Structures are given as C-alpha cells and as structure tokens.
Steps between C-alpha positions, in 0.01 A plus 500: 500500500557692180879468526476120485715444810271225628410356160131450429303594812285221646382655829485862619398579857411847628437534873455776757478510879298798623377603841203671661296517184123482477245267346477507123875530467520228234284714272679820600872419527496153347388627161859613442629145552229365269586760236869399523409133465299572185781714353765232560310255281320646199355169377130434571413429864354149526414447869529649848536323832479708817467493875391797714493537877430794728669468840316627804689684772871566502653814354329474166140518386586384153521178316719238345490412133671228302415481129648300214447602138548239227532626144498343154883528504756504785571646746248431773471809721416500869417790727472506877415758763589414858394693810796647687527362855565735790860376518566648156356834611724504809820375338475646152425339168642149462708416194206340323514402137314754286554335160612150417533357151623161391577408143659235284852638564487625859313712752470861616415627848440859606441584862299794633614851408395744772585806289481471120794741470721292730620219277774413749226348718367303205626146517490358151643156441530284191608138508764544233535875444625799692232741628417793275476812717438747219208726586195377305325757282188497715702619804675792331431833665459663157191291426189702424206499736189292423291804407768616254452171315123541519522854359723384214249226422198730503665798331731327254374143465799341677439145626365462852725348768217263594255408229131476598499134391788424739320668790179314417685165488659566841154564646365184336794302641411629849145376444640159400714493817189566712301236311773235534537573871124489559456171313819342630628384163668617181278701265533557124611850402182607325425859404859612436562739210753414231787752492 
C-alpha cells in the first residue's frame, strides 16, 4: 500500500483458514487480524459490522468470523476467519487469499505463505505491476526478538513495538465485533482511543 502500486486503497481484506481450533479463537487468534485492520487505516474507526458462528461437529471446534470496519477515511477493512474443512487437513492448505487490496489504480492479491521464509511459495499479484519478491524487513532473520525490543524500551526508553493504546483498541474492536454479532446489526465504534 505504501508504494502506491494500487493507488489510494479503498478495500483491504485479511482472511485466514484454520483447522481444529477451539472456542474463543476469535479473541485468541483473531486479535491479530483485528490489529492488522486497525493498523492499515489510522483514521478514526466509525462503525463495525460483524457476524459470528460456531460450527458444531466436523474437524473443528472453533468459529467463523466476518467483520467489516468502516473508518472516517478509506480504506474499509474486512477480516474473516473460516474453519478449515477436513478436506483441507487431508489434502494440504488450499491456495486461499491471505490479503487482498483494491485501490483507485489497481489491486493486489497475496495467497497463503506456509513458511514466512519461503517467498517462492508466496503468490503476489498486482493488476499492473510485477510482483516484488524482496524479503520484507519483518521477515529478515537478523530481526531482534520481541523481548530485545521490550528490554530496549524499559532500559533505554526506545519505543514499544506495540503501544498500549493500540492493544487496548484491538481489544475494544473485538468487543464491538461481539456486540454487532449479538445484536445483528452495525454498531458505532464507541470507546476507541485516539492515537
């Protein structure tokens, strides 16, 4: 998004397909998708619309989540968590779309990466640009561990990787997802902290 290859982003979708996970997974694993959605758009969150379901039986004991976040400025972000059917467990991970972004000048699609270090398995496609297979900074082996960053913050005042306000907003967004799903309609994004 920051390279401008798709123009001004209008919609960003982040989705995962997981298997054999337990109840409460939206709060546990889904918080990462919510955090990503809030980081993609830094303008104030205006409303949340969500649907939750928990399948019974099958290979999973988890749930399904579909949530749409509308902000004061584009893009709209959408997250989804789908249970993984038994077929996926038997035949391997399907080539599902992990990230999708559409903008005023094109679109971007990235399929599932099984190993973050294996960029050859990462299918990245732009409408009008060649894929960029350079290793992103966050995948570099030389990156420090989380606790190294925490130590530098506590000992030397370095900025935290995740600010407390960001973590608090992700938790509040999860509460808004649950509220929207329970009520069956879109809810205003009250109680979010300004960053």
